[in-house]
Amino acid sequence: DAMVIQNPRYQVTQFGKPVTLSCSQTLNHNVMYWYQQKSSQAPKLLFHYYDKDFNNEADTPDNFQSRRPNTSFCFLDIRSPGLGDAAMYLCATRIEQGMGEQYFGPGTRLTVT
Amino acid sequence: GNSVTQMEGPVTLSEEAFLTINCTYTATGYPSLFWYVQYPGEGLQLLLKATKADDKGSNKGFEATYRKETTSFHLEKGSVQVSDSAVYFCALILNSGYSTLTFGKGTMLLVSP
């Protein structure tokens, strides 16, 4: 029944060691989003894909990259994680721009040691 | 631009008390409005939504009415339970064109037995 799946749910990485978080969806939605959420804050949009078109938020650090090899999968790559990148990372989908609601995955909690 | 303002928490209530969490918004177009709930350590779950003025969203005893004249979408529940303890986010997204979710800062609800 899971519609937006994130793996792993918990990820521990070392300072400076690249890490990849994954998201998959069974909804066949065109739009996929990555959010960063720090403790006691609202989610902050990092970037999103509309189909294959990549849209980066202006204040997303270069350290964060994303790939969407097909409709179902989207990856978040953190090239050199710092202690400040420890957060919950949320993936979401939407059927189309300007249509419907966003569906969120359960999130991946990233710890940087 | 778009913005969402919700009351700051934490909101502390006893079980079976009446709950109101205020939410007001500004939007450059015609938004859909949402309440998301986040339980500790988990991702965001859609609690309820309303897509046009005067719509009432409801779920699990929670209700909110889309009031265009007051640009509000206040969350209410007649009798809260301990299990309702969570963070609640009000959010909007425009119904046309390029748009991403705009979140309020979140309100923590703590319900004691």
CSV table of C-alpha atoms in Angstrom, one decimal:
chain,number,residue,atom,x,y,z
A,1,ASP,CA,0.0,0.0,0.0
A,2,ALA,CA,3.0,2.3,0.5
A,3,MET,CA,2.9,5.0,-2.1
A,4,VAL,CA,6.0,7.0,-1.4
A,5,ILE,CA,8.8,4.9,-0.1
A,6,GLN,CA,12.1,6.2,1.4
A,7,ASN,CA,15.1,4.1,2.1
A,8,PRO,CA,16.7,3.9,4.5
A,9,ARG,CA,14.6,5.2,7.3
A,10,TYR,CA,17.7,6.0,9.3
A,11,GLN,CA,21.1,6.7,7.9
A,12,VAL,CA,24.4,7.4,9.7
A,13,THR,CA,27.3,8.9,7.8
A,14,GLN,CA,30.6,10.3,8.7
A,15,PHE,CA,31.6,14.0,8.3
A,16,GLY,CA,32.6,14.5,4.7
A,17,LYS,CA,31.6,11.0,3.5
A,18,PRO,CA,29.2,11.1,0.5
A,19,VAL,CA,25.7,9.7,1.2
A,20,THR,CA,22.7,9.0,-1.0
A,21,LEU,CA,19.1,8.8,0.1
A,22,SER,CA,16.5,7.2,-2.1
A,23,CYS,CA,12.8,7.8,-2.8
A,24,SER,CA,10.5,5.7,-4.9
A,25,GLN,CA,6.8,6.1,-5.7
A,26,THR,CA,4.1,3.9,-7.0
A,27,LEU,CA,1.7,6.7,-7.9
A,28,ASN,CA,3.2,7.6,-11.3
A,29,HIS,CA,3.3,11.2,-10.3
A,30,ASN,CA,5.1,13.7,-12.5
A,31,VAL,CA,6.5,15.9,-9.8
A,32,MET,CA,8.9,14.8,-7.0
A,33,TYR,CA,10.2,16.9,-4.2
A,34,TRP,CA,13.0,16.8,-1.7
A,35,TYR,CA,12.7,18.6,1.6
A,36,GLN,CA,15.0,19.1,4.6
A,37,GLN,CA,13.5,19.3,8.0
A,38,LYS,CA,15.5,20.3,11.1
A,39,SER,CA,14.2,19.8,14.6
A,40,SER,CA,11.1,21.9,15.5
A,41,GLN,CA,11.0,23.6,12.1
A,42,ALA,CA,8.9,23.4,9.0
A,43,PRO,CA,10.1,21.4,6.0
A,44,LYS,CA,12.4,23.4,3.7
A,45,LEU,CA,12.2,22.7,0.0
A,46,LEU,CA,15.6,21.8,-1.5
A,47,PHE,CA,14.6,21.1,-5.1
A,48,HIS,CA,12.0,19.3,-7.2
A,49,TYR,CA,11.6,17.6,-10.5
A,50,TYR,CA,8.8,18.2,-12.9
A,51,ASP,CA,9.2,15.1,-15.1
A,52,LYS,CA,12.9,15.3,-16.0
A,53,ASP,CA,13.1,19.1,-15.5
A,54,PHE,CA,15.2,19.9,-12.4
A,55,ASN,CA,14.3,22.9,-10.3
A,56,ASN,CA,16.8,24.0,-7.6
A,57,GLU,CA,15.7,26.4,-4.9
A,58,ALA,CA,18.0,29.5,-4.8
A,59,ASP,CA,19.3,28.8,-1.4
A,60,THR,CA,20.0,25.1,-1.7
A,61,PRO,CA,23.7,24.5,-1.1
A,62,ASP,CA,25.8,23.1,-3.9
A,63,ASN,CA,26.6,20.2,-1.6
A,64,PHE,CA,23.2,18.8,-2.3
A,65,GLN,CA,22.5,17.2,-5.7
A,66,SER,CA,19.6,15.1,-7.0
A,67,ARG,CA,19.0,12.5,-9.7
A,68,ARG,CA,15.8,11.2,-11.2
A,69,PRO,CA,16.6,8.3,-13.5
A,70,ASN,CA,13.0,7.5,-14.2
A,71,THR,CA,9.5,8.4,-13.1
A,72,SER,CA,9.5,6.2,-10.1
A,73,PHE,CA,12.8,7.0,-8.4
A,74,CYS,CA,14.5,10.1,-7.2
A,75,PHE,CA,17.8,10.3,-5.2
A,76,LEU,CA,19.3,12.9,-3.0
A,77,ASP,CA,23.1,13.0,-2.9
A,78,ILE,CA,25.0,14.9,-0.2
A,79,ARG,CA,28.5,15.1,-1.5
A,80,SER,CA,30.3,16.1,1.7
A,81,PRO,CA,28.0,16.0,4.7
A,82,GLY,CA,28.6,18.5,7.5
A,83,LEU,CA,27.3,18.3,11.0
A,84,GLY,CA,24.7,20.9,10.0
A,85,ASP,CA,23.2,18.6,7.4
A,86,ALA,CA,21.9,16.3,10.1
A,87,ALA,CA,18.1,16.4,9.6
A,88,MET,CA,15.1,14.5,8.5
A,89,TYR,CA,14.9,14.4,4.7
A,90,LEU,CA,11.4,14.1,3.2
A,91,CYS,CA,10.4,13.1,-0.3
A,92,ALA,CA,7.0,14.0,-1.7
A,93,THR,CA,5.2,13.7,-5.0
A,94,ARG,CA,2.4,15.5,-6.8
A,95,ILE,CA,0.5,14.3,-9.8
A,96,GLU,CA,1.1,17.5,-11.8
A,97,GLN,CA,2.1,21.1,-11.4
A,98,GLY,CA,-0.9,23.0,-10.3
A,99,MET,CA,-3.0,20.0,-9.6
A,100,GLY,CA,-3.7,17.9,-6.4
A,101,GLU,CA,-2.0,17.6,-3.1
A,102,GLN,CA,1.5,16.4,-2.2
A,103,TYR,CA,2.0,12.9,-0.8
A,104,PHE,CA,4.9,12.6,1.6
A,105,GLY,CA,7.1,9.6,2.4
A,106,PRO,CA,8.0,8.6,5.9
A,107,GLY,CA,11.4,10.4,5.8
A,108,THR,CA,15.0,9.4,6.3
A,109,ARG,CA,16.7,10.6,9.5
A,110,LEU,CA,20.3,11.5,8.7
A,111,THR,CA,22.9,11.5,11.4
A,112,VAL,CA,26.4,12.9,10.7
A,113,THR,CA,29.1,11.8,13.1
B,1,GLY,CA,4.5,36.0,-2.3
B,2,ASN,CA,2.6,33.3,-0.4
B,3,SER,CA,2.7,32.9,3.3
B,4,VAL,CA,1.1,30.9,6.1
B,5,THR,CA,0.9,32.1,9.7
B,6,GLN,CA,-0.1,29.8,12.5
B,7,MET,CA,-0.3,30.2,16.2
B,8,GLU,CA,2.9,29.3,18.1
B,9,GLY,CA,2.9,26.5,20.5
B,10,PRO,CA,3.1,24.4,22.4
B,11,VAL,CA,-0.6,24.1,23.0
B,12,THR,CA,-1.1,22.2,26.1
B,13,LEU,CA,-4.5,20.6,26.8
B,14,SER,CA,-6.1,18.0,29.0
B,15,GLU,CA,-7.8,15.0,27.4
B,16,GLU,CA,-11.3,15.7,26.1
B,17,ALA,CA,-10.7,19.5,25.8
B,18,PHE,CA,-11.6,21.5,22.8
B,19,LEU,CA,-8.8,22.3,20.3
B,20,THR,CA,-8.4,25.3,18.1
B,21,ILE,CA,-5.2,26.0,16.2
B,22,ASN,CA,-5.4,29.2,14.2
B,23,CYS,CA,-4.0,29.5,10.7
B,24,THR,CA,-4.2,32.5,8.3
B,25,TYR,CA,-2.7,32.8,4.8
B,26,THR,CA,-1.8,35.2,2.0
B,27,ALA,CA,-1.7,33.9,-1.5
B,28,THR,CA,-1.0,35.4,-4.9
B,29,GLY,CA,-3.6,33.1,-6.6
B,30,TYR,CA,-6.2,30.5,-5.7
B,31,PRO,CA,-4.8,28.1,-3.1
B,32,SER,CA,-5.7,24.7,-1.8
B,33,LEU,CA,-5.3,24.6,2.0
B,34,PHE,CA,-4.0,21.7,4.1
B,35,TRP,CA,-3.3,20.6,7.6
B,36,TYR,CA,-0.5,18.1,8.0
B,37,VAL,CA,0.3,16.2,11.2
B,38,GLN,CA,3.7,14.9,12.2
B,39,TYR,CA,4.1,12.4,15.0
B,40,PRO,CA,7.5,12.2,16.8
B,41,GLY,CA,10.2,10.8,14.5
B,42,GLU,CA,7.9,10.3,11.6
B,43,GLY,CA,7.1,12.0,8.3
B,44,LEU,CA,4.2,14.3,7.4
B,45,GLN,CA,0.7,12.9,7.1
B,46,LEU,CA,-2.1,14.7,5.4
B,47,LEU,CA,-4.8,15.3,8.0
B,48,LEU,CA,-7.3,17.2,5.9
B,49,LYS,CA,-7.6,19.5,3.0
B,50,ALA,CA,-9.9,22.0,1.3
B,51,THR,CA,-9.6,23.1,-2.3
B,52,LYS,CA,-12.0,26.1,-2.6
B,53,ALA,CA,-13.7,28.7,-0.5
B,54,ASP,CA,-16.3,27.5,2.0
B,55,ASP,CA,-15.1,23.8,1.7
B,56,LYS,CA,-14.8,22.0,5.0
B,57,GLY,CA,-12.1,19.4,5.4
B,58,SER,CA,-12.6,16.8,8.1
B,59,ASN,CA,-10.8,13.6,9.3
B,60,LYS,CA,-10.5,11.7,12.6
B,61,GLY,CA,-12.7,14.3,14.3
B,62,PHE,CA,-10.6,17.2,13.1
B,63,GLU,CA,-12.3,19.9,11.0
B,64,ALA,CA,-11.2,23.1,9.2
B,65,THR,CA,-13.2,25.4,7.0
B,66,TYR,CA,-11.6,27.4,4.1
B,67,ARG,CA,-12.7,31.0,4.8
B,68,LYS,CA,-11.7,33.3,1.9
B,69,GLU,CA,-13.2,36.4,3.5
B,70,THR,CA,-10.9,36.1,6.5
B,71,THR,CA,-8.1,34.1,4.7
B,72,SER,CA,-8.2,31.5,7.4
B,73,PHE,CA,-8.2,27.8,7.8
B,74,HIS,CA,-8.4,27.1,11.6
B,75,LEU,CA,-8.1,23.6,12.8
B,76,GLU,CA,-10.6,22.4,15.4
B,77,LYS,CA,-11.4,19.2,17.3
B,78,GLY,CA,-14.1,18.8,19.9
B,79,SER,CA,-12.4,16.4,22.2
B,80,VAL,CA,-8.7,15.7,22.0
B,81,GLN,CA,-7.0,12.5,23.0
B,82,VAL,CA,-3.5,11.8,24.2
B,83,SER,CA,-2.7,10.2,20.9
B,84,ASP,CA,-3.4,13.5,19.1
B,85,SER,CA,-0.1,14.9,20.6
B,86,ALA,CA,2.0,15.9,17.6
B,87,VAL,CA,3.1,18.8,15.5
B,88,TYR,CA,0.5,20.3,13.2
B,89,PHE,CA,1.4,22.2,10.0
B,90,CYS,CA,-0.9,24.4,8.0
B,91,ALA,CA,0.1,24.8,4.4
B,92,LEU,CA,-1.1,26.1,1.0
B,93,ILE,CA,-0.4,25.4,-2.6
B,94,LEU,CA,-1.7,27.2,-5.6
B,95,ASN,CA,-4.1,25.4,-7.9
B,96,SER,CA,-2.5,26.5,-11.1
B,97,GLY,CA,0.9,26.8,-12.6
B,98,TYR,CA,4.2,26.4,-10.9
B,99,SER,CA,3.7,26.2,-7.2
B,100,THR,CA,5.2,24.5,-4.2
B,101,LEU,CA,3.9,24.0,-0.7
B,102,THR,CA,4.2,26.9,1.6
B,103,PHE,CA,4.2,25.8,5.3
B,104,GLY,CA,3.4,27.6,8.5
B,105,LYS,CA,6.0,27.1,11.2
B,106,GLY,CA,4.1,24.3,12.9
B,107,THR,CA,2.3,24.1,16.2
B,108,MET,CA,3.1,21.5,18.8
B,109,LEU,CA,0.1,20.0,20.6
B,110,LEU,CA,0.6,18.2,23.9
B,111,VAL,CA,-2.4,16.4,25.4
B,112,SER,CA,-2.2,15.1,29.0
B,113,PRO,CA,-4.4,12.4,30.5
